[in-house]
mmCIF file of C-alpha atoms and ligand atoms in Angstrom:
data_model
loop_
_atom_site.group_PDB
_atom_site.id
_atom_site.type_symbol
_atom_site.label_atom_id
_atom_site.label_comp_id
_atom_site.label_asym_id
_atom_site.label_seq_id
_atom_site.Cartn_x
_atom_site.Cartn_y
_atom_site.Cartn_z
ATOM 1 C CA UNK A 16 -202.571 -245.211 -105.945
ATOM 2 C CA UNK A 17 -203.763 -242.868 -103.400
ATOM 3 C CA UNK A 18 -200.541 -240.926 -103.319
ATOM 4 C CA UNK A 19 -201.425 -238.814 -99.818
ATOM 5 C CA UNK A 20 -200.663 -238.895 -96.399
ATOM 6 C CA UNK A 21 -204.515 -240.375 -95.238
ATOM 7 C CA UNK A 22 -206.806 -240.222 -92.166
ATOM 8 C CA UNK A 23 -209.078 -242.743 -91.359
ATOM 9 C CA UNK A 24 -211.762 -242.161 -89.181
ATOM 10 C CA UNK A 25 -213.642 -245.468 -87.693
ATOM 11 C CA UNK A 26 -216.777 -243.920 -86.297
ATOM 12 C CA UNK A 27 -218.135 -247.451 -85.867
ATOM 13 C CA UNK A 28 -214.711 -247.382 -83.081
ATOM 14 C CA UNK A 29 -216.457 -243.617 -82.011
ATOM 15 C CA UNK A 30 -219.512 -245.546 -81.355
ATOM 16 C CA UNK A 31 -218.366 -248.631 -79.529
ATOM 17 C CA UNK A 32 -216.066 -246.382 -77.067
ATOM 18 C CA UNK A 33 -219.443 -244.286 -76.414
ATOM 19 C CA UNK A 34 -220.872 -247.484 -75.531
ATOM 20 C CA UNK A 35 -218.202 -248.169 -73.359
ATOM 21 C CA UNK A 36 -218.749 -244.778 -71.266
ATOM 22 C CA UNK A 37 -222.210 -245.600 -71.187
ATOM 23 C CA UNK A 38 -221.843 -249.019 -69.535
ATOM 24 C CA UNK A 39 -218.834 -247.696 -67.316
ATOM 25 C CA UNK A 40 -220.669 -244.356 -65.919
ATOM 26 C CA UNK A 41 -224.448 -245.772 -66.831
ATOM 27 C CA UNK A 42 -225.926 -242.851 -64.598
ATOM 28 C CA UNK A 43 -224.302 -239.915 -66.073
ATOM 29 C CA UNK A 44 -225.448 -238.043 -69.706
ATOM 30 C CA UNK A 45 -222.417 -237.583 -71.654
ATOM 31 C CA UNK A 46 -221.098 -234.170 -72.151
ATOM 32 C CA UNK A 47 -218.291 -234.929 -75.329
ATOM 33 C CA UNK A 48 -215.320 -232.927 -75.488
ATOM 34 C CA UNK A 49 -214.792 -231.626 -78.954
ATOM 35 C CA UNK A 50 -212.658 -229.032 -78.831
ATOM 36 C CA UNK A 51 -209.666 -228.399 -80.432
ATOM 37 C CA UNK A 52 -211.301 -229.609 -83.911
ATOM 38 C CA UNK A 53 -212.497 -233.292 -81.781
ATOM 39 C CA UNK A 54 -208.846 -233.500 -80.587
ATOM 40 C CA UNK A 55 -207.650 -233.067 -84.553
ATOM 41 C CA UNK A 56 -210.151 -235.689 -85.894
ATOM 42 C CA UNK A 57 -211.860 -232.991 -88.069
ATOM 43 C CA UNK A 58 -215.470 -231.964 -85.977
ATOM 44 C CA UNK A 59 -216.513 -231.742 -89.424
ATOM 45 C CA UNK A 60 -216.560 -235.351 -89.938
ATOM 46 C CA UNK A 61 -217.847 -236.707 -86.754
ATOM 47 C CA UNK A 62 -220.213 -234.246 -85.097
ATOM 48 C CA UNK A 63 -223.308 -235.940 -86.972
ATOM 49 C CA UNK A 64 -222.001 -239.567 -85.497
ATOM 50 C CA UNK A 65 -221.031 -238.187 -81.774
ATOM 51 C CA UNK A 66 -224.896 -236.653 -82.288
ATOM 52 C CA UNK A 67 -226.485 -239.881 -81.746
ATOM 53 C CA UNK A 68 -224.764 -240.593 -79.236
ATOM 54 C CA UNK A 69 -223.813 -238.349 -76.527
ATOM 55 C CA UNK A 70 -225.874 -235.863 -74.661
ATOM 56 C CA UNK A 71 -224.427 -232.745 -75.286
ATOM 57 C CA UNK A 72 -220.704 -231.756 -76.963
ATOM 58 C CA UNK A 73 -218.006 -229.261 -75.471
ATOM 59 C CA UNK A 74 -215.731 -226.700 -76.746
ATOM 60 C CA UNK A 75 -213.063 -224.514 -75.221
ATOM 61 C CA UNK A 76 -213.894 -221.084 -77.205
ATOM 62 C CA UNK A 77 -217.212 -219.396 -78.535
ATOM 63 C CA UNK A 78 -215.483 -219.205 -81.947
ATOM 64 C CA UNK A 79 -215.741 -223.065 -81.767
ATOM 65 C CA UNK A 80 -218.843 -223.423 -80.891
ATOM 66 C CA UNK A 81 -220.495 -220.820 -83.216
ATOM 67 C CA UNK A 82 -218.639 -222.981 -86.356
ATOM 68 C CA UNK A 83 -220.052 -226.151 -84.832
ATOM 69 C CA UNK A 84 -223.807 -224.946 -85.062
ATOM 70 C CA UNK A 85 -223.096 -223.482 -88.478
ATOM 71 C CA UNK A 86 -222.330 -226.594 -89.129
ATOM 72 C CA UNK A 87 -225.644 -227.759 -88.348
ATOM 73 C CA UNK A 88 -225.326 -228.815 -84.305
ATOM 74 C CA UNK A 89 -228.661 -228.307 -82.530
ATOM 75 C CA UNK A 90 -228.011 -229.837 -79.254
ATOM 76 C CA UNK A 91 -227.232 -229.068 -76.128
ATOM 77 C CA UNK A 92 -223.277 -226.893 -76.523
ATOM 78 C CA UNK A 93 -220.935 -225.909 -73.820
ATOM 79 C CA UNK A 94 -218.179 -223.451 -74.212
ATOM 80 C CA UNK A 95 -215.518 -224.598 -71.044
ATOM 81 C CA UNK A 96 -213.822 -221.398 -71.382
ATOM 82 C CA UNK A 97 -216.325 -219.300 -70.923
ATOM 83 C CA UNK A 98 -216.524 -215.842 -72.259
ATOM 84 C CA UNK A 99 -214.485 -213.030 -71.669
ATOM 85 C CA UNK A 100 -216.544 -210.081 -73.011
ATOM 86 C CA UNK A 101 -220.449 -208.623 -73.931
ATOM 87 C CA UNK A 102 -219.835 -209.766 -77.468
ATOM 88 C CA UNK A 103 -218.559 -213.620 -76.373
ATOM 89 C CA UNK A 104 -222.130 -213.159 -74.244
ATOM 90 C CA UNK A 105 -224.082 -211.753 -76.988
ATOM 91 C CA UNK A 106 -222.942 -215.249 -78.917
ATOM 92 C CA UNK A 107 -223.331 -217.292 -76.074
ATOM 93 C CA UNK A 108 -227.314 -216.013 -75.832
ATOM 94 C CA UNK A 109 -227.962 -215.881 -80.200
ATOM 95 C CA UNK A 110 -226.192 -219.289 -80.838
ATOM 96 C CA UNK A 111 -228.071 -220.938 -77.345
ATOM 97 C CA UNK A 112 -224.650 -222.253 -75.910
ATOM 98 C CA UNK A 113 -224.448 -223.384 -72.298
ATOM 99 C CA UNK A 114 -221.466 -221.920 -70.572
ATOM 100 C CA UNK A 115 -219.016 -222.348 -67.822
ATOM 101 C CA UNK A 116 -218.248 -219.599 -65.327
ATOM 102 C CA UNK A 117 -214.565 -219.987 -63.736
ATOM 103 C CA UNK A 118 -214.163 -216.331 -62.524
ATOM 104 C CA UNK A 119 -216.007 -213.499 -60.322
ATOM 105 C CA UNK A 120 -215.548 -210.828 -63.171
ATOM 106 C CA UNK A 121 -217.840 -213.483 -65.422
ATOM 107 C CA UNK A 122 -220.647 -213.167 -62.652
ATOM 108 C CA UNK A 123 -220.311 -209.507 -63.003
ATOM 109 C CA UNK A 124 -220.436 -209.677 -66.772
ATOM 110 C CA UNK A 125 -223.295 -211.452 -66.484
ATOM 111 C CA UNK A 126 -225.167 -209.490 -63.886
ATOM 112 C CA UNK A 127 -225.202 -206.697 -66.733
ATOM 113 C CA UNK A 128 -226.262 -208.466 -69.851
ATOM 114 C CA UNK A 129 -229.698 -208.310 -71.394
ATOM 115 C CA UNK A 130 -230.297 -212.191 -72.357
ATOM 116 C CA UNK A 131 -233.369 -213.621 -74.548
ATOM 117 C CA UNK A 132 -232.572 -217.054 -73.747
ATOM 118 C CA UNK A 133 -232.258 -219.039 -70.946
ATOM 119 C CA UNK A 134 -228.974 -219.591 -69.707
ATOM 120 C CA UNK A 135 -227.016 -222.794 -67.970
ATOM 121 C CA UNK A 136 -224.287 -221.884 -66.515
ATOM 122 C CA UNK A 137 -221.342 -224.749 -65.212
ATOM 123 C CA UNK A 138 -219.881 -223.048 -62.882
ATOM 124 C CA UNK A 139 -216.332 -224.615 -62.224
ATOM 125 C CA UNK A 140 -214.617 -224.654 -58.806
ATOM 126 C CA UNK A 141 -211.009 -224.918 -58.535
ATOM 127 C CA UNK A 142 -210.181 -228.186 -56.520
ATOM 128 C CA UNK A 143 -206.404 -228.290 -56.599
ATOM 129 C CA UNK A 144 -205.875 -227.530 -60.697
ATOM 130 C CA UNK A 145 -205.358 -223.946 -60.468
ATOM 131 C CA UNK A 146 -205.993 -223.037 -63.854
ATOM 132 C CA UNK A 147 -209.973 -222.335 -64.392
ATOM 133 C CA UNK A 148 -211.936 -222.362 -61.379
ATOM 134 C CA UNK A 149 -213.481 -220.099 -58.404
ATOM 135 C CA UNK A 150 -211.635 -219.877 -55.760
ATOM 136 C CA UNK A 151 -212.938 -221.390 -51.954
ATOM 137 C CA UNK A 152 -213.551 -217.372 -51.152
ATOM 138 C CA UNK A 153 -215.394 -216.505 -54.849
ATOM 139 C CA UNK A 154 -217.686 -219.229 -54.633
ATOM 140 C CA UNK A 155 -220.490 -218.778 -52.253
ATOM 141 C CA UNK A 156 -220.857 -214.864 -53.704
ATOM 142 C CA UNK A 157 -220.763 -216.072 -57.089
ATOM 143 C CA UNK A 158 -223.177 -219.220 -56.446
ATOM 144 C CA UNK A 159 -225.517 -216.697 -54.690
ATOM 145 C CA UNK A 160 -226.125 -213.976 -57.166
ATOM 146 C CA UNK A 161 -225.864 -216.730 -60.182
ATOM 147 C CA UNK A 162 -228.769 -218.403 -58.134
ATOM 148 C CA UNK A 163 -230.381 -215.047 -58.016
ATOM 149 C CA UNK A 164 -230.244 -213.927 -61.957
ATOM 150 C CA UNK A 165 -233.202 -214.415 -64.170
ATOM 151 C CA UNK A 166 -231.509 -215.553 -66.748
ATOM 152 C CA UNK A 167 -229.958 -218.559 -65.150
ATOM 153 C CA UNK A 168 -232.269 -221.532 -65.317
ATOM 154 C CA UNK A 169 -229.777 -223.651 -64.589
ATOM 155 C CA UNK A 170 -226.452 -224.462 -62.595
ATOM 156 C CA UNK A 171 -224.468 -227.145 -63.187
ATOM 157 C CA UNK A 172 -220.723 -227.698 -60.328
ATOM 158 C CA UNK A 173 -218.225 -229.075 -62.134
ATOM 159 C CA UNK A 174 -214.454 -229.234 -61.473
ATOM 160 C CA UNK A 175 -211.755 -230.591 -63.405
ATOM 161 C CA UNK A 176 -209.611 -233.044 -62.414
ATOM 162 C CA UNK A 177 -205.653 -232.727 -63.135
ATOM 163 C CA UNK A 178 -203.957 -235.863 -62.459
ATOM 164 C CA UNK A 179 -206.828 -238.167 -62.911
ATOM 165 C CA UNK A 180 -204.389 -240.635 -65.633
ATOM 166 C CA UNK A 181 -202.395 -242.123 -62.201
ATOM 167 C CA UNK A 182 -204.377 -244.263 -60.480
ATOM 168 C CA UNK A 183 -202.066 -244.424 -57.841
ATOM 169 C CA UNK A 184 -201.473 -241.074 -55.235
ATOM 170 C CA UNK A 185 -204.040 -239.426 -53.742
ATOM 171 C CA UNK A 186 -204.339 -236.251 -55.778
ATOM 172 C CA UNK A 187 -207.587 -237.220 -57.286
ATOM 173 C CA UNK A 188 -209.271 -238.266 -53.990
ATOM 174 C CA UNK A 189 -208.633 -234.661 -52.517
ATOM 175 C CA UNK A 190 -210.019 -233.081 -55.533
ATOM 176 C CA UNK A 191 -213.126 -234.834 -54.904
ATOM 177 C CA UNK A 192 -212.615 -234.502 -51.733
ATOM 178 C CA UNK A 193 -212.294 -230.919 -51.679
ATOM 179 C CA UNK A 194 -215.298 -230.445 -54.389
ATOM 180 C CA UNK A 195 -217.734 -232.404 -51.938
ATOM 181 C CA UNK A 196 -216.552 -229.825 -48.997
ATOM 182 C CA UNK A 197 -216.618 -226.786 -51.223
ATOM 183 C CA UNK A 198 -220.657 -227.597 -52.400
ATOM 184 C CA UNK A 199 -221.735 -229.688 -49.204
ATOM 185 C CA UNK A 200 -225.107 -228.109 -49.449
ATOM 186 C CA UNK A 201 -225.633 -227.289 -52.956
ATOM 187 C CA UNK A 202 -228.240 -229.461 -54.531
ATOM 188 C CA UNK A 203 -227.051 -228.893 -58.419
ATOM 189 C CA UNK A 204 -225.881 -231.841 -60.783
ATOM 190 C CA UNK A 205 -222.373 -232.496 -60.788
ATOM 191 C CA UNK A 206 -219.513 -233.130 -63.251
ATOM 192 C CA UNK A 207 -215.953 -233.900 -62.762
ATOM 193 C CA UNK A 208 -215.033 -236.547 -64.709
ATOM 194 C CA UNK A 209 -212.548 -236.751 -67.910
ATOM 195 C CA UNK A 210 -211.371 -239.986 -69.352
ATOM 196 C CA UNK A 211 -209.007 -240.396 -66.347
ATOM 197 C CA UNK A 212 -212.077 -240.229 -63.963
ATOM 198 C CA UNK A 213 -214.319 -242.615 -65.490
ATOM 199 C CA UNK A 214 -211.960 -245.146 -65.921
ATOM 200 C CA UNK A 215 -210.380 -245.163 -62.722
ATOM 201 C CA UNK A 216 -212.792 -242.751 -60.298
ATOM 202 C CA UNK A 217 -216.102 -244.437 -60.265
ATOM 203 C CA UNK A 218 -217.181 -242.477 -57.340
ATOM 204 C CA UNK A 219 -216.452 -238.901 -59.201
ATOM 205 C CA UNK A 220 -219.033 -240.195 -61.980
ATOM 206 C CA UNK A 221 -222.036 -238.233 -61.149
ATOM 207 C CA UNK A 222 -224.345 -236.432 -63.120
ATOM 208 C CA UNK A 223 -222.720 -235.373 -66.021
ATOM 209 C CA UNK A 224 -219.019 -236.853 -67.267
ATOM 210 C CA UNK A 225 -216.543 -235.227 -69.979
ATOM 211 C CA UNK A 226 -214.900 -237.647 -72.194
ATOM 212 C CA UNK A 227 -211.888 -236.467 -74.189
ATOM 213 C CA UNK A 228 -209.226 -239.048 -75.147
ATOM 214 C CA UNK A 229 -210.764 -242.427 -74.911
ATOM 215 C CA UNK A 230 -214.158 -241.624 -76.875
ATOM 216 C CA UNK A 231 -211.063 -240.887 -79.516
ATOM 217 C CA UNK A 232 -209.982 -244.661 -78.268
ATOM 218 C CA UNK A 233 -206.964 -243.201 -76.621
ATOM 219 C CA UNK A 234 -205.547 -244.381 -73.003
ATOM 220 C CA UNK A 235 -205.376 -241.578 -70.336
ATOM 221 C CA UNK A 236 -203.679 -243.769 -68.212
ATOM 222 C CA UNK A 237 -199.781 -242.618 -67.701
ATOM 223 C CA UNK A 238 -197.611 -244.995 -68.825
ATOM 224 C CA UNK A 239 -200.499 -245.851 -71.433
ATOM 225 C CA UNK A 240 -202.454 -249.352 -70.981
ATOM 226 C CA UNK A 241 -203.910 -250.875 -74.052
ATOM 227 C CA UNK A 242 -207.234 -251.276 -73.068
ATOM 228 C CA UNK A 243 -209.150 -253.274 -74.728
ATOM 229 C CA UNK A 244 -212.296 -251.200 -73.637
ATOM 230 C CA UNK A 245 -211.446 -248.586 -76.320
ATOM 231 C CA UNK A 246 -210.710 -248.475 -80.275
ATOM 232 C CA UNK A 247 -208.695 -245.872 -82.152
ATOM 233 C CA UNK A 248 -211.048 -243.693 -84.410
ATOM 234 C CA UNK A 249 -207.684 -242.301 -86.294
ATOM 235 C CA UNK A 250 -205.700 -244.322 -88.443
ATOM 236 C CA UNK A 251 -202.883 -241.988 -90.225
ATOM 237 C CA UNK A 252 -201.605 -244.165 -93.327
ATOM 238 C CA UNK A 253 -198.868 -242.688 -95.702
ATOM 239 C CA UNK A 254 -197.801 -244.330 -98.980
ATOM 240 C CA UNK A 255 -194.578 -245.421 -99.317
ATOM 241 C CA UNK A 256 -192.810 -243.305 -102.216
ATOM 242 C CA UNK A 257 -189.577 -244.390 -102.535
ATOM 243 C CA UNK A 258 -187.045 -247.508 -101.577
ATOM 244 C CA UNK A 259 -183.400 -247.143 -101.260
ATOM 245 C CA UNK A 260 -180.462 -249.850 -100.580
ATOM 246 C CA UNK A 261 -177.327 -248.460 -98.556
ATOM 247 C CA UNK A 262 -174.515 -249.279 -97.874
ATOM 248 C CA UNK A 263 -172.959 -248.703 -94.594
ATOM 249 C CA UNK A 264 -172.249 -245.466 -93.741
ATOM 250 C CA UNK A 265 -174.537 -243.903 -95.638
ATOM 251 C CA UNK A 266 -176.019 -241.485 -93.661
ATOM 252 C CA UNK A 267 -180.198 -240.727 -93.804
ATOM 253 C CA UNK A 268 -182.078 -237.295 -94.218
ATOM 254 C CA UNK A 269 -181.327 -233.678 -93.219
ATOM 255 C CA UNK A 270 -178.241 -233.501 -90.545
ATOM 256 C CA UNK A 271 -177.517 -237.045 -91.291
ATOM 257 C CA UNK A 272 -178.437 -237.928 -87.483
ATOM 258 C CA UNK A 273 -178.827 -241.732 -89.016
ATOM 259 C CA UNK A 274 -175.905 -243.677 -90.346
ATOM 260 C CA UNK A 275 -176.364 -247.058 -91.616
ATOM 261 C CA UNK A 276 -174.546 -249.290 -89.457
ATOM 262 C CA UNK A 277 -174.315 -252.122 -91.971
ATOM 263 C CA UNK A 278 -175.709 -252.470 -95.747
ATOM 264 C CA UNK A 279 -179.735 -252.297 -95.374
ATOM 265 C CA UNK A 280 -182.676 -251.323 -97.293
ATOM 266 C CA UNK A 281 -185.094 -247.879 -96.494
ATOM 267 C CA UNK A 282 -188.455 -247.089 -97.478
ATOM 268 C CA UNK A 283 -189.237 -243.082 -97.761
ATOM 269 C CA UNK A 284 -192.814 -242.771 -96.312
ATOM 270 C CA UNK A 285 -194.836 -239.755 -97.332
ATOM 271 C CA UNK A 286 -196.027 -238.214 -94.096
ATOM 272 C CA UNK A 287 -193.990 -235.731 -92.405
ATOM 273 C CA UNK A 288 -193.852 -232.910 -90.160
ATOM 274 C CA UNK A 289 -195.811 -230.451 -92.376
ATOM 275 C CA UNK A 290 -198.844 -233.068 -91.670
ATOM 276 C CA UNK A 291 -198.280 -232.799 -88.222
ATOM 277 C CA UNK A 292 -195.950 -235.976 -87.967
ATOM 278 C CA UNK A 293 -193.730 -234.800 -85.062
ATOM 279 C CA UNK A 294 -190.256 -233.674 -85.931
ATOM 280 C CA UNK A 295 -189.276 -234.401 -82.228
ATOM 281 C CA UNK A 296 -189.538 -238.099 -83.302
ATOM 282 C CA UNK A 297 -185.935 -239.750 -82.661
ATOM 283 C CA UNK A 298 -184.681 -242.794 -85.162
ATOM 284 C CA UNK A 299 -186.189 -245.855 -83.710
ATOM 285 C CA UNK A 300 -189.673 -245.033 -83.643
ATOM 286 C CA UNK A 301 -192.123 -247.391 -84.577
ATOM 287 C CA UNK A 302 -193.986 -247.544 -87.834
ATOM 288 C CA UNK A 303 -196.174 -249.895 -88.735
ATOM 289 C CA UNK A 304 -195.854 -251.646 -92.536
ATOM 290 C CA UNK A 305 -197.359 -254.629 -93.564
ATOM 291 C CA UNK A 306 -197.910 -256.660 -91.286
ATOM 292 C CA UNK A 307 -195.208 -256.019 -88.721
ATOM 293 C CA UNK A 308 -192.732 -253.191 -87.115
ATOM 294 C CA UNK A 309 -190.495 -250.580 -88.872
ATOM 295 C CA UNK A 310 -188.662 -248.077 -87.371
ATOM 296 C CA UNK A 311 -187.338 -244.294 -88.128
ATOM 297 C CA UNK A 312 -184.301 -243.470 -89.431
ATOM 298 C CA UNK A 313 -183.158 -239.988 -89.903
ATOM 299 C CA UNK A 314 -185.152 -236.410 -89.109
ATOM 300 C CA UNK A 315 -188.801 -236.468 -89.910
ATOM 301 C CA UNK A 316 -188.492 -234.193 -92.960
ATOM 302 C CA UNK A 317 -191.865 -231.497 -93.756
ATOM 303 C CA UNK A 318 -193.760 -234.266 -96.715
ATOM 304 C CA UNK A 319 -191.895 -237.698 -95.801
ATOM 305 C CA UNK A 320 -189.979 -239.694 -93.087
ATOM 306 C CA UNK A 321 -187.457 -242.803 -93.839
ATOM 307 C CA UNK A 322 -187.532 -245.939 -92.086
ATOM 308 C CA UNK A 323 -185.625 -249.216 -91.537
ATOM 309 C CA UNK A 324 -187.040 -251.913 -93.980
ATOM 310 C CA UNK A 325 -184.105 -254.547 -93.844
ATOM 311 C CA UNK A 326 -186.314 -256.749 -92.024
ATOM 312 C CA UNK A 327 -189.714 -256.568 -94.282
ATOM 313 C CA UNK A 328 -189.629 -259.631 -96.888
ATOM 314 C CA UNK A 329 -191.359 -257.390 -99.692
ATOM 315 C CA UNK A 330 -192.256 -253.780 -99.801
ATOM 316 C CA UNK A 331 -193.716 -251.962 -103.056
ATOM 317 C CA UNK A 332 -194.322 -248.562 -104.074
ATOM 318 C CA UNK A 333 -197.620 -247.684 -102.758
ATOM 319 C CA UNK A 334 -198.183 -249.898 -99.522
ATOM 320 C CA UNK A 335 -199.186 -248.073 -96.948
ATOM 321 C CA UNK A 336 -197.640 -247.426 -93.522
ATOM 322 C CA UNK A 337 -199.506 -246.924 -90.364
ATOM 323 C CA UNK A 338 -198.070 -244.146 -88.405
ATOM 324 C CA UNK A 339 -200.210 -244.742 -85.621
ATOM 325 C CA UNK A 340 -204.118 -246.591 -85.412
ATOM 326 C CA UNK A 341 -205.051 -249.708 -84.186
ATOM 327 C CA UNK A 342 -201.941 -251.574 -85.243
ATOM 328 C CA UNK A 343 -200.028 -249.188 -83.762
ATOM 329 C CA UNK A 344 -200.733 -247.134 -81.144
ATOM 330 C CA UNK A 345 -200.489 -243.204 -80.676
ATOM 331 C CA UNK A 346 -199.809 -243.397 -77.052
ATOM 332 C CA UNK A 347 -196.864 -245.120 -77.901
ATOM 333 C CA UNK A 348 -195.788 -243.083 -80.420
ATOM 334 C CA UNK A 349 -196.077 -240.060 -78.356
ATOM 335 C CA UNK A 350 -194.625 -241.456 -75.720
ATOM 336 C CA UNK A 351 -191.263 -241.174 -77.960
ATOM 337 C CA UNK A 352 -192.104 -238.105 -78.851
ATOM 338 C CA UNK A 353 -191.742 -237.237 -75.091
ATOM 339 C CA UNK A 354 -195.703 -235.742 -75.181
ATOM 340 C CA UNK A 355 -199.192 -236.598 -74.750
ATOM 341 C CA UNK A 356 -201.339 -238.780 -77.166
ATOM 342 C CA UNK A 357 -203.901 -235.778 -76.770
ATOM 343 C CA UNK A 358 -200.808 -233.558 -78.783
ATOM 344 C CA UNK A 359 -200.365 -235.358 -81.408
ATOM 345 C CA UNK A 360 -204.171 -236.350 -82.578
ATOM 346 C CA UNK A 361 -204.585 -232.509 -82.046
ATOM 347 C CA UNK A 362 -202.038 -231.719 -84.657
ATOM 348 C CA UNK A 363 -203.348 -233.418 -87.216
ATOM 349 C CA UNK A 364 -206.517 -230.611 -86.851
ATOM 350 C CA UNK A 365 -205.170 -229.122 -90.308
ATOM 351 C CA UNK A 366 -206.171 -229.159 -93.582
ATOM 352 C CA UNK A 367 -203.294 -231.112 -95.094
ATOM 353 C CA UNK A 368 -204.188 -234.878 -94.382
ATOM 354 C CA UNK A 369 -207.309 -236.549 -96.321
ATOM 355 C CA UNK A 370 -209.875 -237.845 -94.447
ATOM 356 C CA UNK A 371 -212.135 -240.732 -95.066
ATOM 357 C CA UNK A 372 -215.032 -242.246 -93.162
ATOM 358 C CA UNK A 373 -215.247 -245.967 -92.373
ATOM 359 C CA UNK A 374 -217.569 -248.222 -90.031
ATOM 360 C CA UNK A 375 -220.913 -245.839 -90.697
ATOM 361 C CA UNK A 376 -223.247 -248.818 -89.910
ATOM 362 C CA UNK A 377 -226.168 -246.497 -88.912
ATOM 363 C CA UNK A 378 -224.838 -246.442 -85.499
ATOM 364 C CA UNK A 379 -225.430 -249.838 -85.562
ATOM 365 C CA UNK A 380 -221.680 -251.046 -84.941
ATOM 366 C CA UNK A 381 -219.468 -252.377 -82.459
HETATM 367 C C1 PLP B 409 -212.789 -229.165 -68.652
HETATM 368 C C2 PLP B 409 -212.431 -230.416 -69.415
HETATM 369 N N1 PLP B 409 -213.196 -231.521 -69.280
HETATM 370 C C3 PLP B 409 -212.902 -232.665 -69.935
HETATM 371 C C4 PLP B 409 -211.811 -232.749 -70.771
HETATM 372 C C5 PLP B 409 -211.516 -234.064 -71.473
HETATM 373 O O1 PLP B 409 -210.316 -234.590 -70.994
HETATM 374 P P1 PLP B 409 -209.744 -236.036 -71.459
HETATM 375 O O2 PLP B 409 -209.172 -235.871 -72.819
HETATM 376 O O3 PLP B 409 -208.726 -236.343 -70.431
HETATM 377 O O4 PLP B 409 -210.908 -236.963 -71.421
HETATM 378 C C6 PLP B 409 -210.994 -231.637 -70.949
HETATM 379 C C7 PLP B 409 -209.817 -231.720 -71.811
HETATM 380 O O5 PLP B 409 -208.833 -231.084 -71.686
HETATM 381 C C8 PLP B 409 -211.315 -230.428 -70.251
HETATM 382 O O6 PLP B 409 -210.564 -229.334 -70.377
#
């Protein structure tokens, strides 16, 4: 029996959402986001798949993208951070990375550094996010002199959109808005798009778009929609280990914050919170075991989590549980976990949790 909490990663799913970007935004090249270890999937695993299919990849740090050409990335690499010193910019030039530029002291770093390579440069304008981006009074000086560096052969304006999941408001349209006033004259490729902007912004497409979540088959969209444009790529399984009948009154797990109501039957699953299973997760939350819906009962302990079996006609030592995948998805799971689907396929970037590759039909698959 395999005895460990699993991952399962479909990259025939990792294709087929790629395709779906493609026929969605079939004018823009596809810069994938990766950071974060590919949003906890392991970059390991996937980097050779996402290589056939995407146009470039996209970290947030230099550290990240230095470990992604070790190993063995060739392509075109962004780092969306930027760099913060002559040593990140020393890296950026030996390892060929393509970088953004958010701030005037970056143009200034720049302006001093001896380069052997080419550089591209995204330079990122802040639209309404304010986090990374130049300001409407930084820009023009910092497009000018980047314009007039050597070592920049090319610019790319991008901006980053930070409500983009509801489709309703007008937050997004003043972004672009705003981005269209702020370049009105600049003749550079464009990119603003994340998951939340392909779906829903068709107009904010351009040049170059930035998939995150849904080349991961996750929903941006806030409260999630299961679309059936996308398939999960993770599927976290966990054996069961042990099964227990109580009686009621018994209480369940550390601080006892379940007690059986009535008699019923538990299965201990072993995934827990030292796998990145969210403690946060309240009794009630779903888990998926053959064939239908279990829930929680009791505090998500570090190796294992309990839940409600009562209703399950036969359960045996070894069957697996899905704790979210496509029978059960993680938007929904986060969304009782009060966070983000992004959070909790992030966690799972550690070295706990097997991984195992599934749907490798040469690319082939859909
Ligand atoms: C600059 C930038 N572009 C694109 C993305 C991808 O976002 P999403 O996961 O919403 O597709 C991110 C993720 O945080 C980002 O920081």
């Amino acid at each position: 029996m395999n005895s460990d909490i699993t991952m399962t990663l479909d990259v025939g799913a990792l294709h087929h959402n790629l395709l779906t970007v493609r026929r969605i935004a079939p004018q823009s090249r596809i810069m994938a986001v990766v950071k974060a270890d590919a949003y906890g999937h392991g970059l390991i695993y996937l980097w050779p798949y996402l290589a056939r299919d995407v146009d470039g990849m996209a970290v947030a740090r230099v550290s990240e993208a230095i470990e992604l050409r070790q190993f063995g990335y060739q392509g075109t690499l962004l780092v969306l951070g930027g760099f913060d010193d002559g040593e990140d910019l020393r890296a950026i030039d030996e390892y060929q990375l393509q970088t953004v530029v958010h701030a005037p002291h970056q143009v200034a770093l720049l302006t001093k550094a001896r380069l052997q390579h080419p550089l591209t440069v995204w330079l990122k304008i802040e639209t309404g996010m304010h986090r990374l981006g130049l300001e409407e009074t930084e820009l023009g000086d910092a497009y000018q002199r980047l314009k007039a560096m050597p070592t920049v052969a090319h610019l790319i304006l991008m901006t980053h959109f930070a409500s983009s999941e509801y489709r309703e408001g007008d937050v997004t349209l003043k972004q672009i808005q705003i981005f269209e006033q702020r370049i009105a004259g600049y003749a550079e490729p464009r990119s603003l798009s994340n998951s939340g902007g392909i779906l829903a912004w068709p107009n904010a497409h351009q040049q170059w778009v930035r998939p995150g979540l849904m080349m991961y088959g996750g929903s941006p969209f806030s409260p999630a929609e299961n679309s059936p444009l996308l398939r999960p790529v993770m599927r976290l399984t966990a054996p069961v280990k042990a099964i227990h009948v109580l009686r009621k009154g018994d209480a369940v797990g550390y601080n006892g914050i379940f007690v059986a109501p009535k008699n019923m039957t538990i299965a201990v699953v072993g995934g827990g919170y030292g796998d990145g299973y969210p403690r946060a997760l309240p009794n009630g939350t779903p888990v998926w075991l053959n064939g239908k819906t279990a829930t929680t009962v009791g505090r998500v302990s570090m190796d294992s989590v309990m839940i409600d079996i009562s209703n399950h006609d036969r359960v045996s030592l070894g069957d697996r549980a899905v704790l979210w995948g496509p029978e059960l998805a993680v938007e929904t799971v986060a969304e009782y976990a009060k966070t983000d689907p992004r959070e909790l396929l992030c966690r799972m970037g550690m070295h706990r949790v097997q991984r195992k590759i599934i749907g490798d039909n040469n690319g082939t698959d859909n």
